[in-house]
Coordinates of C-alpha atoms and ligand atoms in Angstrom, one line a residue:
X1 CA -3.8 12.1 -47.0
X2 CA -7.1 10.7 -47.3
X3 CA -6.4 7.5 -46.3
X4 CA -5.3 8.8 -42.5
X5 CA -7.9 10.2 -41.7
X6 CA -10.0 9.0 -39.3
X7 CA -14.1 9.0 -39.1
X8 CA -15.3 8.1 -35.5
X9 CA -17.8 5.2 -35.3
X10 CA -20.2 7.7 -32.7
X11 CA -22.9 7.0 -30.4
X12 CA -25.1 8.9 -32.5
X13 CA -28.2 7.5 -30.8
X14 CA -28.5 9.3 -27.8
X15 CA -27.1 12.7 -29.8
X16 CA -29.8 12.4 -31.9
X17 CA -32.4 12.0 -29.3
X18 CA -31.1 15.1 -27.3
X19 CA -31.4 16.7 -30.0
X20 CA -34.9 16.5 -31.1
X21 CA -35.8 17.0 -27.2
X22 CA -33.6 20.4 -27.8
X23 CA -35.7 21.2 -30.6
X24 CA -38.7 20.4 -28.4
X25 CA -37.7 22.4 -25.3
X26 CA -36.8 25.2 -27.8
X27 CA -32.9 24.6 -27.1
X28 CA -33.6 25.3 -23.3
X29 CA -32.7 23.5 -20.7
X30 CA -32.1 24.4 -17.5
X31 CA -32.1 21.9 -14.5
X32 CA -35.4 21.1 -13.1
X33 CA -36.5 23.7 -10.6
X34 CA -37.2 22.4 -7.1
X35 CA -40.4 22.3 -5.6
X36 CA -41.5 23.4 -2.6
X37 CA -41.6 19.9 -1.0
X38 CA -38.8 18.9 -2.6
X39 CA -37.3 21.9 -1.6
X40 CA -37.9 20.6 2.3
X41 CA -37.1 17.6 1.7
X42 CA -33.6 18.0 0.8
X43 CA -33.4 20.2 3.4
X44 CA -34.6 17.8 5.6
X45 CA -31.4 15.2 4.6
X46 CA -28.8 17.6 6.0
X47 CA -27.5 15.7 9.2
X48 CA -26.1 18.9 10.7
X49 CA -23.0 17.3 11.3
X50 CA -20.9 18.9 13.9
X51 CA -18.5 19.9 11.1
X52 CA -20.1 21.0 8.2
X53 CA -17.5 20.1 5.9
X54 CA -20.1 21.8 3.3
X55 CA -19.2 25.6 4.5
X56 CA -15.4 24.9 4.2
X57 CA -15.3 24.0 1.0
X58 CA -18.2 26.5 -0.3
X59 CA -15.5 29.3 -1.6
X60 CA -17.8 32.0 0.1
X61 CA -18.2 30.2 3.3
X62 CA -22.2 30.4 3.2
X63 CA -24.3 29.0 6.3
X64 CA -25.6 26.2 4.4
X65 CA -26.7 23.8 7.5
X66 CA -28.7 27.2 8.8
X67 CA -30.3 28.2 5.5
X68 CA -31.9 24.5 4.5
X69 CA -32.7 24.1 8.3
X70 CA -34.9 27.3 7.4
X71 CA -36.3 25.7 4.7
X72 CA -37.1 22.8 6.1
X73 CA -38.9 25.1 8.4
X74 CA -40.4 26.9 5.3
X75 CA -38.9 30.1 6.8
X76 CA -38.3 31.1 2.9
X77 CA -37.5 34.5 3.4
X78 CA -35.0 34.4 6.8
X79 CA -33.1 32.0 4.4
X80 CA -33.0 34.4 1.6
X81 CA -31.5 37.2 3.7
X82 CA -29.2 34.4 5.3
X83 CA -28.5 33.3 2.3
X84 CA -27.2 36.8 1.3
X85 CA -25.1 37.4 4.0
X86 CA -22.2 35.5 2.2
X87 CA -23.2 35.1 -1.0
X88 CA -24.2 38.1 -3.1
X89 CA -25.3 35.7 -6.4
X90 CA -26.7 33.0 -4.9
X91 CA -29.7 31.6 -7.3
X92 CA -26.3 32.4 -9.8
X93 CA -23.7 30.2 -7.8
X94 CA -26.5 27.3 -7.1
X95 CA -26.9 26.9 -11.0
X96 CA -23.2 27.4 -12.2
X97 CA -20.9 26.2 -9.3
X98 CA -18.9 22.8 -9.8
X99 CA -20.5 21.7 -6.7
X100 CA -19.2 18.1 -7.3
X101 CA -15.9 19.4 -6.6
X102 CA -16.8 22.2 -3.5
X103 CA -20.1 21.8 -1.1
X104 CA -21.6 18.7 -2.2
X105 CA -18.6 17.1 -3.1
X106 CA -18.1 17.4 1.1
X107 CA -21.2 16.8 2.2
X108 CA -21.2 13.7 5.1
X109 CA -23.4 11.4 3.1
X110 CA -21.6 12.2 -0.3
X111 CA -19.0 10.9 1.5
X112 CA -20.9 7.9 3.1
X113 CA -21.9 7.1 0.1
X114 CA -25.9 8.4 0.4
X115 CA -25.6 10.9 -2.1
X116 CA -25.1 14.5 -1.4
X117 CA -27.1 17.2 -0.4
X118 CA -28.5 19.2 -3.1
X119 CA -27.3 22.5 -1.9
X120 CA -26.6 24.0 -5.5
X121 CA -30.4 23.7 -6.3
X122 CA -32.0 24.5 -2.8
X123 CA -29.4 27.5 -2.8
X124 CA -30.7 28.4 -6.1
X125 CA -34.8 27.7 -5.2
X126 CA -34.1 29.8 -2.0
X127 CA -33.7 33.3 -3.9
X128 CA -36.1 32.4 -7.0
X129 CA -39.1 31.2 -4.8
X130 CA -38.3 33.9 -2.2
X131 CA -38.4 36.5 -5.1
X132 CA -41.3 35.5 -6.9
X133 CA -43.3 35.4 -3.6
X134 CA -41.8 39.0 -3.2
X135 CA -39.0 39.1 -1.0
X136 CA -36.7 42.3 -1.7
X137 CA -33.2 42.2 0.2
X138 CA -34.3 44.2 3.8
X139 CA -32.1 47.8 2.9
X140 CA -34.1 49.1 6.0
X141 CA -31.4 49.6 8.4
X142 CA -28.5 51.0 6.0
X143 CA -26.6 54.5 7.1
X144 CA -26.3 56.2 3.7
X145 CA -22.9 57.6 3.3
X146 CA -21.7 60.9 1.1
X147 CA -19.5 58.3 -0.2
X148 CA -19.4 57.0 -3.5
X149 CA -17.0 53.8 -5.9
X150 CA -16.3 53.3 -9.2
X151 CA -16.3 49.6 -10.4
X152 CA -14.8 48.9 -13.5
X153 CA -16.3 45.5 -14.8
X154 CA -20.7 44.3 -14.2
X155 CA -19.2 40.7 -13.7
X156 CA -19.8 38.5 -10.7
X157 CA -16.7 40.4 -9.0
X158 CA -17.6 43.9 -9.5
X159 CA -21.4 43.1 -8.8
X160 CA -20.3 41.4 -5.5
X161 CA -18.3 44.3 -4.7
X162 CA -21.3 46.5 -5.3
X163 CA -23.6 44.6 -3.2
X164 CA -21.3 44.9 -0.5
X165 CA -21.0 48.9 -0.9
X166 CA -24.8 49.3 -1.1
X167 CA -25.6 47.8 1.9
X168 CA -22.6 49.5 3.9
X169 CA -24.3 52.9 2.7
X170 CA -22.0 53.6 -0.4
X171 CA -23.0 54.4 -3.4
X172 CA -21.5 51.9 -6.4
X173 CA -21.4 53.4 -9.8
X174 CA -20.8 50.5 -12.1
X175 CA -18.9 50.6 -15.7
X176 CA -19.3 47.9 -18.2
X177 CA -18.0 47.9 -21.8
X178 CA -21.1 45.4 -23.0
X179 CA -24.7 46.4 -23.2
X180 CA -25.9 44.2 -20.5
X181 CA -24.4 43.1 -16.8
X182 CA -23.1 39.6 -15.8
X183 CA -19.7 39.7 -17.6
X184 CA -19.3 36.1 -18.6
X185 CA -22.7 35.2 -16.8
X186 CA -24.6 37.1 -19.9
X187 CA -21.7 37.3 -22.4
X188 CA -19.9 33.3 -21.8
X189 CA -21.7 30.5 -20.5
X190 CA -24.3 29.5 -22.2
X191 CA -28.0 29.7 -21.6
X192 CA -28.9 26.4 -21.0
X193 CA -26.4 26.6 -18.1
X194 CA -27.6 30.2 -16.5
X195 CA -31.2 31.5 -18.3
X196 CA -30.1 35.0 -19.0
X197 CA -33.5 36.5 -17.3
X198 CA -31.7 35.5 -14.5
X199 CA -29.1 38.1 -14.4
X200 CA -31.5 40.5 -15.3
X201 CA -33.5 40.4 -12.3
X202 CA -30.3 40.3 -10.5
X203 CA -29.4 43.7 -12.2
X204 CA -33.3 44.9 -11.4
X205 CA -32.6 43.7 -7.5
X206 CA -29.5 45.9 -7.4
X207 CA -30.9 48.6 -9.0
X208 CA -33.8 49.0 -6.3
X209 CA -30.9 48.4 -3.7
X210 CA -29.0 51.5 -4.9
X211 CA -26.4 50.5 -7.5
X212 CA -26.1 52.7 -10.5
X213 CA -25.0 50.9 -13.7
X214 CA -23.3 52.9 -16.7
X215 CA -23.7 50.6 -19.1
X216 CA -21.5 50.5 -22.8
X217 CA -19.1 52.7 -21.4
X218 CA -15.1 51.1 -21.6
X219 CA -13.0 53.4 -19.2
X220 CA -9.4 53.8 -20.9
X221 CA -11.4 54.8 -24.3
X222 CA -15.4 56.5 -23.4
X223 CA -14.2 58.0 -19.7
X224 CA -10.6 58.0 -19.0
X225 CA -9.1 56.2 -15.8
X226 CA -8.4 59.6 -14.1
X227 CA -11.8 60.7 -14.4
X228 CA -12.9 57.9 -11.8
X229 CA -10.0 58.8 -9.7
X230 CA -10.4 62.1 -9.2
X231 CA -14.3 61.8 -9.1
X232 CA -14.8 59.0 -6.2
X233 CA -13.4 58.0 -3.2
X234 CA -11.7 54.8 -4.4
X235 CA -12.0 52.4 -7.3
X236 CA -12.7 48.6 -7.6
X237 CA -11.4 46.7 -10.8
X238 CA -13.3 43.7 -11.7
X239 CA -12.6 43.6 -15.7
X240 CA -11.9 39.5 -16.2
X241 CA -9.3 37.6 -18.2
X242 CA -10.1 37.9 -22.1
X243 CA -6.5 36.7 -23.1
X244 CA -7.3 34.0 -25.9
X245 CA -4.7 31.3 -25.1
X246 CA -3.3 29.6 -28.4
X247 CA -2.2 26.3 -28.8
X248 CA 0.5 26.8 -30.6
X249 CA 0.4 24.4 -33.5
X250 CA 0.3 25.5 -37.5
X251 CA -2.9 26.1 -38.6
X252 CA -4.5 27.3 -36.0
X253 CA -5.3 30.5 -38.5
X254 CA -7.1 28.4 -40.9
X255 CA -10.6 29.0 -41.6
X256 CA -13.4 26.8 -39.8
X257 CA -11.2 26.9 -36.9
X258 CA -12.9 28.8 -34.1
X259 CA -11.9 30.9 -30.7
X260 CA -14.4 29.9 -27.9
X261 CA -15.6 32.7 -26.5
X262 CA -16.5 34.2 -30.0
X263 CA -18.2 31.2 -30.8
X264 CA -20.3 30.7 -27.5
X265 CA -20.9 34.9 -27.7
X266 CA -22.5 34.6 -31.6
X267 CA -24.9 32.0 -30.2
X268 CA -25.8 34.0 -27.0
X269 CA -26.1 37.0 -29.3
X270 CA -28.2 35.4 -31.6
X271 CA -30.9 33.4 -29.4
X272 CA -30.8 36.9 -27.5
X273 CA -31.7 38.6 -30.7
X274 CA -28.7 41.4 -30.2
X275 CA -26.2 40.0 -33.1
X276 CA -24.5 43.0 -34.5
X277 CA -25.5 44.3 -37.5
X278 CA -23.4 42.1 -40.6
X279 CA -22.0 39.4 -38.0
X280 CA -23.9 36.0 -39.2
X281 CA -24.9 32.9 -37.1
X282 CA -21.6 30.6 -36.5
X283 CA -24.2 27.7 -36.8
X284 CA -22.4 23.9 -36.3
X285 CA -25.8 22.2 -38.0
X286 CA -25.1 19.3 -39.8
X287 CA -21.0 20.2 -39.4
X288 CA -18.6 17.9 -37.7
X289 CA -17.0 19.5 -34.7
X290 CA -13.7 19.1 -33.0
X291 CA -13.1 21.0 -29.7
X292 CA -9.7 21.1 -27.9
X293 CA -9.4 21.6 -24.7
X294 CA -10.9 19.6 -20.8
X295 CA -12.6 23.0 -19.2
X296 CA -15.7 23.8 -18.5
X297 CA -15.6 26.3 -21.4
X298 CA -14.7 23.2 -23.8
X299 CA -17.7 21.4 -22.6
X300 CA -19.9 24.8 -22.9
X301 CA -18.8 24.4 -27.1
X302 CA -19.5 20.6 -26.7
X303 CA -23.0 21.4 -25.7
X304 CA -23.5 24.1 -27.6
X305 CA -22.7 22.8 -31.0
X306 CA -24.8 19.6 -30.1
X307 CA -27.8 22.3 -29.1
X308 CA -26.9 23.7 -32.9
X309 CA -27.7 19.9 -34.4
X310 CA -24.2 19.0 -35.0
X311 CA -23.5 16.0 -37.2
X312 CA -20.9 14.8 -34.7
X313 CA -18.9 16.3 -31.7
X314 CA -15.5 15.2 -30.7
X315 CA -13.7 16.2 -27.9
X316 CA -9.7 15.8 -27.7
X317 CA -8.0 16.4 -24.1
X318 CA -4.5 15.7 -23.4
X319 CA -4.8 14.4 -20.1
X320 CA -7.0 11.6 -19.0
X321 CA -10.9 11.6 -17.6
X322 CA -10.0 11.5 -13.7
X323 CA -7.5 14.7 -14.6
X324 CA -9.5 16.9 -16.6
X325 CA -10.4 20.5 -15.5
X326 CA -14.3 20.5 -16.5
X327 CA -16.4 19.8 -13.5
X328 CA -17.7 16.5 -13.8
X329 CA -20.9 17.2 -14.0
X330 CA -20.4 19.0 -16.9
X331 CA -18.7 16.0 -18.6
X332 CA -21.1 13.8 -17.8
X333 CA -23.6 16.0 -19.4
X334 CA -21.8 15.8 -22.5
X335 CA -21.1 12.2 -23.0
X336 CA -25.3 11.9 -22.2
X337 CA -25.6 14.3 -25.1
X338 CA -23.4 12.5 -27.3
X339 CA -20.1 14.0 -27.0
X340 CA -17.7 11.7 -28.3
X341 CA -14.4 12.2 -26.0
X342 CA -10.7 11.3 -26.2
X343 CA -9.0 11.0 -23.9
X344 CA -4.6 11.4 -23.5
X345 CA -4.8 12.9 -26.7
X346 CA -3.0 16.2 -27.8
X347 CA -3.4 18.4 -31.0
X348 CA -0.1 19.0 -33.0
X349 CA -1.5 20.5 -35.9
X350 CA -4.6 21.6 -38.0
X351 CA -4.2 20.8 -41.6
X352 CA -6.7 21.1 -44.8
X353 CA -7.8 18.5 -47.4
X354 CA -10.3 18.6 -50.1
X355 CA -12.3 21.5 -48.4
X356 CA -12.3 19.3 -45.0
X357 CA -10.4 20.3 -41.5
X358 CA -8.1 17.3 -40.1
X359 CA -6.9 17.7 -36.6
X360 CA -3.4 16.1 -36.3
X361 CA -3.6 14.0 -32.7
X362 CA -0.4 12.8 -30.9
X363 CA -1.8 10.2 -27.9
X364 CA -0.2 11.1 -24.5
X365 CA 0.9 9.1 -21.0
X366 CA 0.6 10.7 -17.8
X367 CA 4.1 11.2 -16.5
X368 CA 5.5 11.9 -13.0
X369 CA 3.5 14.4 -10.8
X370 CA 4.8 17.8 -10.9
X371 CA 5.2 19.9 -7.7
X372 CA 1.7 20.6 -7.4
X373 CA 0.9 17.0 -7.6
X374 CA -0.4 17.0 -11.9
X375 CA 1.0 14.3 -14.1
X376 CA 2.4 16.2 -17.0
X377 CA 1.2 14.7 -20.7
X378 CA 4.4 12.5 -22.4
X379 CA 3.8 11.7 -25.9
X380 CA 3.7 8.3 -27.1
X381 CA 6.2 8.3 -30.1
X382 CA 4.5 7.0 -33.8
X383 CA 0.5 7.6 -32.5
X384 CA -0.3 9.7 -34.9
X385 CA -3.9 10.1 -36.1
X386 CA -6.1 12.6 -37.7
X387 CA -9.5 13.5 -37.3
X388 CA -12.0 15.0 -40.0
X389 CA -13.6 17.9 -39.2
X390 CA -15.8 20.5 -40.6
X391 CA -14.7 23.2 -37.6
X392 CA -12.8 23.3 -34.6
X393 CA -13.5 25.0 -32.0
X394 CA -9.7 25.8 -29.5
X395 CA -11.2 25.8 -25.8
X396 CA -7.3 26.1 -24.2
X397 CA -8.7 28.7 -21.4
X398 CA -7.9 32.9 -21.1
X399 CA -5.3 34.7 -19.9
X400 CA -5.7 38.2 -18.4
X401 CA -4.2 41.0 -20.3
X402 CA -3.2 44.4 -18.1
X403 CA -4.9 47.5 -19.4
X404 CA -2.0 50.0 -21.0
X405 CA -2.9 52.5 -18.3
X406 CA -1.7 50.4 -15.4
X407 CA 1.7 51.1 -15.6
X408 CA 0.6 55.2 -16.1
X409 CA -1.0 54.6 -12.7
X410 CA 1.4 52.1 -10.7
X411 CA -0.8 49.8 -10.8
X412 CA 1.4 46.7 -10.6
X413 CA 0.6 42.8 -12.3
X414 CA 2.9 39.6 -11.7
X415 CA 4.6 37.7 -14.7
X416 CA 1.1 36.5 -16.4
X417 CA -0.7 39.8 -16.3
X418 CA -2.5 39.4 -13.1
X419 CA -3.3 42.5 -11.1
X420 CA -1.5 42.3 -7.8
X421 CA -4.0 43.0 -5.2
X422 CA -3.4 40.4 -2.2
X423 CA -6.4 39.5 0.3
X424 CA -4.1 39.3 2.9
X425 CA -2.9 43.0 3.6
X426 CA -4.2 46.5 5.7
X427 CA -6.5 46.8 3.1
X428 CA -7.7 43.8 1.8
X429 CA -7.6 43.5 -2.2
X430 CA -5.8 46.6 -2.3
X431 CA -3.5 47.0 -5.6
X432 CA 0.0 49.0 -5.3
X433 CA -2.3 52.3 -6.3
X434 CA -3.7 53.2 -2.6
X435 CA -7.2 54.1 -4.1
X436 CA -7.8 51.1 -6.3
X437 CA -8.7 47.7 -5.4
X438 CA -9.4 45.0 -7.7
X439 CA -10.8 41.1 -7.5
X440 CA -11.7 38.1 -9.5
X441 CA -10.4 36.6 -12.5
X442 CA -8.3 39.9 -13.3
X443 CA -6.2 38.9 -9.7
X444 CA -6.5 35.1 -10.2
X445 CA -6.7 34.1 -13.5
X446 CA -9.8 32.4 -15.2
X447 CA -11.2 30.2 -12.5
X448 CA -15.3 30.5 -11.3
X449 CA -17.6 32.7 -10.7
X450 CA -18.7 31.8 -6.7
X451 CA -14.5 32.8 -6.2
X452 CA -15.0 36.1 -8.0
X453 CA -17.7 36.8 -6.0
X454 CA -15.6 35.9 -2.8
X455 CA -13.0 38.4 -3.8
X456 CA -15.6 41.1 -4.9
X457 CA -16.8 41.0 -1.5
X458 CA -13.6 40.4 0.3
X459 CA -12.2 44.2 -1.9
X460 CA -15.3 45.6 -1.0
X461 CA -14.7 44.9 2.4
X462 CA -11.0 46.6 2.0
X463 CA -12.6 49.4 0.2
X464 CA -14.6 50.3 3.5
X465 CA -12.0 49.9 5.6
X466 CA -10.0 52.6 3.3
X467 CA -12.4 54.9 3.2
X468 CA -13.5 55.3 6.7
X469 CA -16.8 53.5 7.1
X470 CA -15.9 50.7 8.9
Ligands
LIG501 P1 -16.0 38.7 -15.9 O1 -17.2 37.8 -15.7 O2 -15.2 38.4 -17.1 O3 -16.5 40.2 -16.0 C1 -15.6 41.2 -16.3 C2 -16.4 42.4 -16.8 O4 -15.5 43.5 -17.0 C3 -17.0 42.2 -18.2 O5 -18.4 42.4 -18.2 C4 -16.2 43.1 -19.1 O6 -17.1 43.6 -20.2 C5 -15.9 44.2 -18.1 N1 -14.7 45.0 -18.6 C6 -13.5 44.6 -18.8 N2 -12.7 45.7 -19.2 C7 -13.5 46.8 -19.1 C8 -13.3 48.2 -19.3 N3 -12.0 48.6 -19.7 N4 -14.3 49.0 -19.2 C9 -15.5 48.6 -18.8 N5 -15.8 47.3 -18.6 C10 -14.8 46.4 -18.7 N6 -17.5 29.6 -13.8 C11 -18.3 28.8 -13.0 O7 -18.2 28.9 -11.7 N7 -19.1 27.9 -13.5 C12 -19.3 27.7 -14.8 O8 -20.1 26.9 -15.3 C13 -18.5 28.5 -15.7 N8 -18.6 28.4 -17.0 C14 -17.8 29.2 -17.8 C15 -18.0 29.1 -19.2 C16 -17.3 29.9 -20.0 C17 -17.5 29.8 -21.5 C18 -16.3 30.8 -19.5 C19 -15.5 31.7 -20.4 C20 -16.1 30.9 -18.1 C21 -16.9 30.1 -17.3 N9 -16.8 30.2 -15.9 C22 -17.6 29.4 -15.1 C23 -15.8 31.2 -15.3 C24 -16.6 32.4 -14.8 O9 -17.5 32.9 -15.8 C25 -15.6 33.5 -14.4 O10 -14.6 33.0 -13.5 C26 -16.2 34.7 -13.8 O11 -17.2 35.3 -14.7 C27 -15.2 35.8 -13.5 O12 -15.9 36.9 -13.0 P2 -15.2 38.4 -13.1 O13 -16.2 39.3 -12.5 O14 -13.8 38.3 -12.5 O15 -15.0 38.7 -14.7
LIG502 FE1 -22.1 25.3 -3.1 FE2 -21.4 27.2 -4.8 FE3 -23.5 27.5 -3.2 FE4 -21.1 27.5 -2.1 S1 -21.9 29.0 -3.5 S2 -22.9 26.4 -1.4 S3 -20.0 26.0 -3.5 S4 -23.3 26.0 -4.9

């Protein structure tokens, strides 16, 4: 079997230069900040076109023309608070959205060829210049309420949803299984995506804004779901998809091959100090790494094993470059980091040999469109090949699985787990249990964080509606 498999001639150049500049940053690396005048002077390229393509395509609808015209102005603070009105994580969304693919991605001079925008970074500098010159979100004129939420889930959904509440005069209580808020923002994508300090000012900001968080606490096993029924007025559920999707293929159980999350979580964990007791360092030094899969969590273990000082990276995707998931961005990233991809190529099996991994490729042909337009993947008969490996590392996405206590409670989910809880109804994100609403991944399926926080807001919304405040 030795003879078949296959060792990659890699860039490793540029790998190797990333990585020492890792080691040199300290493994950080976020996207330069903006400056002030920088700050302006993207402001300054918006055209203000009749038809700001932008907002339409933002998920949350923001007022982006209005917010960098105030920072053109250097009205820093009126554009934080406008900034806040539709987006309740917005220094979060300007750092983690795909904006290739929503607001700058329809921005007029993107599309005349002039380069976009940067809205994702002046929406991001807005809120951290803002706070650090000490703007606090004006709670001045809110109505306090005798009424009070339970939120099941500190991710971008249920922290959108609280938001919301706060300011209407309700009082949030949120739940979270996990020592810290953010859901997938602390405990998914990586640091040098989203700096972790980030969320925790967020929690801080909410905190001084009225939301109570009740933190390591899973409802179904430390409070029951009926205590939060019977104790508040209605109940938002904003508790993800966690649903490890398999491939498939024999030997996906063999050891050295790797679930994503887990992997990305031990790293978190680890540069955060917070590794449980007896769980050691999944470290790719020195390893050679396959990952499967074309999503933006793929490209997160791409990154993240080339961060670790991975001897190579390969990633395999089925479809081709122009059809993959992964924001572009994010791809781009990866190849300048010295992610070796193929392309049209799909996994069939995992096999062992002489202590090494060797993952089995089949290449693939794009096919006829399907009814929502994607080319299915058609094998190309006798393209066999197999690629050494130390680890692989399956990136194939999550599924949401339904709690056992939603049926107990009528709570109702469609044929792949997903709550029902339509925006479009009486009460907006309302489940088929009157008091309990629910939003983001749970409702949609993995997808991003700037939609979870659309729906958060959108049940919160429902919520106030239900209970009489609005
Ligand atoms: P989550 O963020 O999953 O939060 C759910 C929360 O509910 C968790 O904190 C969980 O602990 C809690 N919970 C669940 N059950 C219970 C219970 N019974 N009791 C108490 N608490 C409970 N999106 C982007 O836009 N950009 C990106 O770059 C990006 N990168 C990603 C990278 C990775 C590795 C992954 C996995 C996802 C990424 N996403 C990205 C997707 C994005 O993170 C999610 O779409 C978003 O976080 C969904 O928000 P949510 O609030 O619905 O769920
Ligand atoms: Fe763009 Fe996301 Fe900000 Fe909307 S929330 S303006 S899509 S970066």
């Amino acid at each position: 079997m030795g003879d078949v498999f296959k060792f990659l001639n890699l860039p490793r150049d540029p790998g190797q230069k990333f990585e020492a500049e890792f080691r040199r940053r300290k493994f950080i690396e976020i996207y330069a900040p903006l400056q002030k005048g920088e700050a302006a002077e993207q402001a300054g390229r918006c055209l203000s076109c009749g038809n700001p393509y932008c907002e339409w395509e933002c998920p949350v609808h923001n007022y982006i023309p209005n917010w960098l015209k105030l920072v053109e102005e250097g009205k820093l603070f009126e554009a934080a608070e406008l900034s806040h009105k539709t987006n309740s994580l917005p220094e979060i969304c300007g750092r983690v959205c795909p904006q290739d693919r929503l607001c700058e991605g329809a921005c007029t001079l993107n599309q005349g060829g002039f380069g976009a925008v940067t809205i994702g970074s002046v929406e991001k500098y807005i809120t951290d210049e803002a706070y650090k010159q000490g703007w606090r979100p004006d709670m001045s004129k809110v109505l306090w309420t005798d009424k009070r939420v339970a939120i099941i889930g500190a991710g971008p959904a249920g922290l959108a949803a609280a938001d919301v509440l706060v300011r209407n005069g309700v009082k949030p209580v949120v739940y979270d299984r996990y020592e810290e808020i953010g859901g997938l923002l602390t405990f998914g994508i990586p640091e040098f995506k989203l700096e972790k300090d980030i969320v925790v000012r967020r929690r801080r900001i909410l905190e001084e804004m009225g939301v109570e968080f009740r933190l390591n606490t899973e409802i179904g096993t430390d409070v029951e779901f009926e205590t939060l029924l019977a104790e508040y007025d209605a109940v938002f559920m904003g508790m993800g998809a966690y649903e490890y999707m398999k491939g498939g293929f024999p030997g996906e159980q063999l050891p050295g091959v790797l679930e994503a999350l887990p992997f990305l979580v031990n790293n978190i964990r680890y540069r955060m100090n917070t590794l449980p007791e007896g769980e050691r360092h999944l470290s790719m030094e020195g390893k050679r790494v396959v990952v499967l899969g074309g999503g933006d969590t793929a490209m997160d273990c791409n990154r993240t094993s080339i961060r670790q000082g991975a001897a190579q990276v390969v990633c395999a995707y089925r479809r081709d470059e122009a059809n993959m998931p992964g924001s572009k961005r994010e791809v781009a990233n990866a190849k300048e980091e010295g992610v070796a991809f193929l392309w049209n190529r799909q996994p069939v099996e995992i096999v062992q040999h002489n202590g090494a991994l060797g993952v089995k490729l089949v290449t693939t042909q794009l096919g006829e469109p399907d009814a929502k337009g994607r080319r299915s993947p058609v094998v190309v008969p006798g393209s066999e090949e197999i690629i050494a490996c130390d680890h692989v590392i399956v990136a194939f996405g999550f599924q949401v699985k339904p709690e056992q206590w939603f049926e107990q409670h009528g709570i109702k989910v469609d044929e792949r787990g997903r709550t029902v809880a339509q925006a479009r109804q009486t009460y907006k994100h309302q489940t088929s249990h009157p008091k309990v609403f629910a939003g983001g991944d749970q409702v949609r399926g993995a997808d991003l964080v700037v939609r979870a926080v659309f729906e958060g807001r959108q049940a919160a919304e429902g919520i106030l509606e239900y209970i009489g405040v609005w």
